[in-house]
Short mmCIF file of C-alpha atoms in Angstrom, two decimals:
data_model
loop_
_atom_site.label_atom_id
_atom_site.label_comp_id
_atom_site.label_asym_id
_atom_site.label_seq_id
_atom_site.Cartn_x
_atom_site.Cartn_y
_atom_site.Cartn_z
CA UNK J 824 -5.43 39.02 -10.98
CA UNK J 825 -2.78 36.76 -12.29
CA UNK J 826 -5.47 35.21 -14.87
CA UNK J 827 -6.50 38.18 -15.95
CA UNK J 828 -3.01 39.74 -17.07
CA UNK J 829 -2.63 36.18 -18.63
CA UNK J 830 -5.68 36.03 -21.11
CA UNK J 831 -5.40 39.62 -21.71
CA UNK J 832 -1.47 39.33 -22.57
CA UNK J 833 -2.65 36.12 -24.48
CA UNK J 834 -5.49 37.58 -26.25
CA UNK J 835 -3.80 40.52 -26.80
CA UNK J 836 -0.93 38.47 -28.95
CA UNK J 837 -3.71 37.14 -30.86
CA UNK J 838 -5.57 39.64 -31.66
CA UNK J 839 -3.50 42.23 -32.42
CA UNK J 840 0.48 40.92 -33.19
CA UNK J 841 -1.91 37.91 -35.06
CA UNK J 842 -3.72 41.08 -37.19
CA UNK J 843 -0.28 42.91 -38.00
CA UNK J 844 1.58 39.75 -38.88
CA UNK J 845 -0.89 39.08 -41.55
CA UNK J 846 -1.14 42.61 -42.80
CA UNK J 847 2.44 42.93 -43.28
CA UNK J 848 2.58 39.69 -44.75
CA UNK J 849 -0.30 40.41 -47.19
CA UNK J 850 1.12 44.30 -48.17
CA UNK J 851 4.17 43.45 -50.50
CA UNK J 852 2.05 40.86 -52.41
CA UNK J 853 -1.05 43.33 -52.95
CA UNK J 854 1.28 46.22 -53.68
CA UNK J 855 2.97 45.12 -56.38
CA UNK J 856 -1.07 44.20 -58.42
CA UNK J 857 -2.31 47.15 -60.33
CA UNK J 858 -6.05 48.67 -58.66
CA UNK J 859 -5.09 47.43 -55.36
CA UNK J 860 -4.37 50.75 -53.75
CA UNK J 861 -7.47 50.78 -51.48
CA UNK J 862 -6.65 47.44 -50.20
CA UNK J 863 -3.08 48.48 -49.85
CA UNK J 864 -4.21 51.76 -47.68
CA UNK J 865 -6.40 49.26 -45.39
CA UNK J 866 -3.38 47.30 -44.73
CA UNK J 867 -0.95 50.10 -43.65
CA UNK J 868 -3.26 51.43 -41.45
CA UNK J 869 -4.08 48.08 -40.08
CA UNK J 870 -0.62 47.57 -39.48
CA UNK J 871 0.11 50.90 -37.84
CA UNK J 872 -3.12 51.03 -35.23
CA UNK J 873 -2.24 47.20 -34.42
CA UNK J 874 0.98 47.89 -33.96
CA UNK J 875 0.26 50.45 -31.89
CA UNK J 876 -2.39 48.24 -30.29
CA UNK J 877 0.08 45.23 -29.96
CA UNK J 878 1.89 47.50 -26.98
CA UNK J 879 -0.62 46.18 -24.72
CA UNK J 880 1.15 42.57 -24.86
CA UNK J 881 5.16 43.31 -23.76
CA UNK J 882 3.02 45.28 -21.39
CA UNK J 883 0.92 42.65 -19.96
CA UNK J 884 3.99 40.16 -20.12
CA UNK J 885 5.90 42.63 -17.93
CA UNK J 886 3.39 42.58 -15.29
CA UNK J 887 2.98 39.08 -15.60
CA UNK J 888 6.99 38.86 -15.09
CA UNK J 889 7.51 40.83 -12.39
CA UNK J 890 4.31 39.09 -10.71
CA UNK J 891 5.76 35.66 -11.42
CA UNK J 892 9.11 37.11 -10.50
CA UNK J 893 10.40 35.85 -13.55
CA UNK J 894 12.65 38.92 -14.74
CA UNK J 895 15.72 37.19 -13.63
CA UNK J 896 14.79 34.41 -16.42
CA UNK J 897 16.88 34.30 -19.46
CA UNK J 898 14.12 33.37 -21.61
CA UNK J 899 11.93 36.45 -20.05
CA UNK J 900 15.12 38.30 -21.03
CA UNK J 901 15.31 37.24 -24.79
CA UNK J 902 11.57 37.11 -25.45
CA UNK J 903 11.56 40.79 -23.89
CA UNK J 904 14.62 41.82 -26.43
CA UNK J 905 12.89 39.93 -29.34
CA UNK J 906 9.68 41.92 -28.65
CA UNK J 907 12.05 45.22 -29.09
CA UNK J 908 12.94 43.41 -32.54
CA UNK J 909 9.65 42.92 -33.55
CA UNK J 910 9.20 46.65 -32.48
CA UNK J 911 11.58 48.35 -34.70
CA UNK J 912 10.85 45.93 -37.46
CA UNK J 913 6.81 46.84 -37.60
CA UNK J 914 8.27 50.80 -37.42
CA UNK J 915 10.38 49.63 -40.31
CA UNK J 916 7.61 47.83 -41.99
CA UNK J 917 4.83 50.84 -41.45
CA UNK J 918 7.89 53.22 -43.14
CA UNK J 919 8.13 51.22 -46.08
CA UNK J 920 4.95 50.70 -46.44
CA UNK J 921 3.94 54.46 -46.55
CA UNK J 922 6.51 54.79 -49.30
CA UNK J 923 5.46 51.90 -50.87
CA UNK J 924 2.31 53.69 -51.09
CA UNK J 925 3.72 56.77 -52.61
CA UNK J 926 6.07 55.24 -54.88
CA UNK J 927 4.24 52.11 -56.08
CA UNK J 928 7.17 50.41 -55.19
CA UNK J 929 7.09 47.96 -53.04
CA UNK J 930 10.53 46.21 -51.70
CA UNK J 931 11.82 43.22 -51.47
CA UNK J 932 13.13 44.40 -48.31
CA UNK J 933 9.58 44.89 -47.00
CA UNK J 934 9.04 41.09 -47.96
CA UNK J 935 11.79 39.64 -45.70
CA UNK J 936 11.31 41.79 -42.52
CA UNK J 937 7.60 40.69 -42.93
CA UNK J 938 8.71 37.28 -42.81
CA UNK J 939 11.44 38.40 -40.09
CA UNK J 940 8.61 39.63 -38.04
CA UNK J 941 6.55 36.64 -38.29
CA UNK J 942 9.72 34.36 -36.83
CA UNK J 943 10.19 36.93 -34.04
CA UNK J 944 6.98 36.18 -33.03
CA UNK J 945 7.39 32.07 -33.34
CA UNK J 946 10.18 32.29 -31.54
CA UNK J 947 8.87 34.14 -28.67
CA UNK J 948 5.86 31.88 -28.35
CA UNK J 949 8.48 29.03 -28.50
CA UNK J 950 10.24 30.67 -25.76
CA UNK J 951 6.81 31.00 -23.43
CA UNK J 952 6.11 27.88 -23.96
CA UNK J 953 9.15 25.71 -23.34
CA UNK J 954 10.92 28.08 -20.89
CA UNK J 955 14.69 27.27 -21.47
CA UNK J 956 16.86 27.90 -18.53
#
């Protein structure tokens, strides 16, 4: 059972936190062309059903955790409050990207927390793999 939470929790990152983070990262660049609104409306709702989608991995990795009985690791603790991070920062993304949509106007803001998101995740994979503590 263990395997199977792993390569779904794995796949899961890859498929789905891999599809937002390049959605988000492709958005502010394609917003701010003229005639790319079609490709822009593709990308925010890419980025909202994957982020929606991308639940299934914190919720994999908690099984996995408590299986492993790993909660009372620190870097289980961080990579679980970095996952909240990445969270609110795809809400924040998918907000700003609907009114980048309306307005035309896409941020610079939007730019940065797509690059924020991106490290969240780099770190977090850091974390899995080197287990500090």
């Amino acid at each position: 059972m263990e395997d199977v939470l792993l390569i779904g929790h794995i796949l899961a990152a890859i498929l789905c936190l891999g599809t937002v983070t390049v959605a988000m990262a492709l958005f502010p660049k394609l917003a701010a062309q003229p005639g790319q609104a079609p490709a822009v409306r593709v990308l925010h709702r890419i980025t909202r059903v994957y982020g929606v989608l991308a639940l299934i991995v914190p919720g994999l990795g908690f099984g996995l955790a408590i299986r492993d009985d790993l909660m009372a690791e620190p870097w289980v603790g961080i990579s679980m409050a970095l996952t909240l991070v990445g969270a609110g920062l795809v809400w924040s993304v998918v907000t700003d990207q609907a009114q980048a949509l309306v307005t035309s106007n896409p941020s610079r803001r939007l730019a940065i927390t797509s690059g924020l998101f991106s490290l969240t995740w780099i770190v977090i994979l850091v974390l899995m793999v080197v287990k500090p503590g």
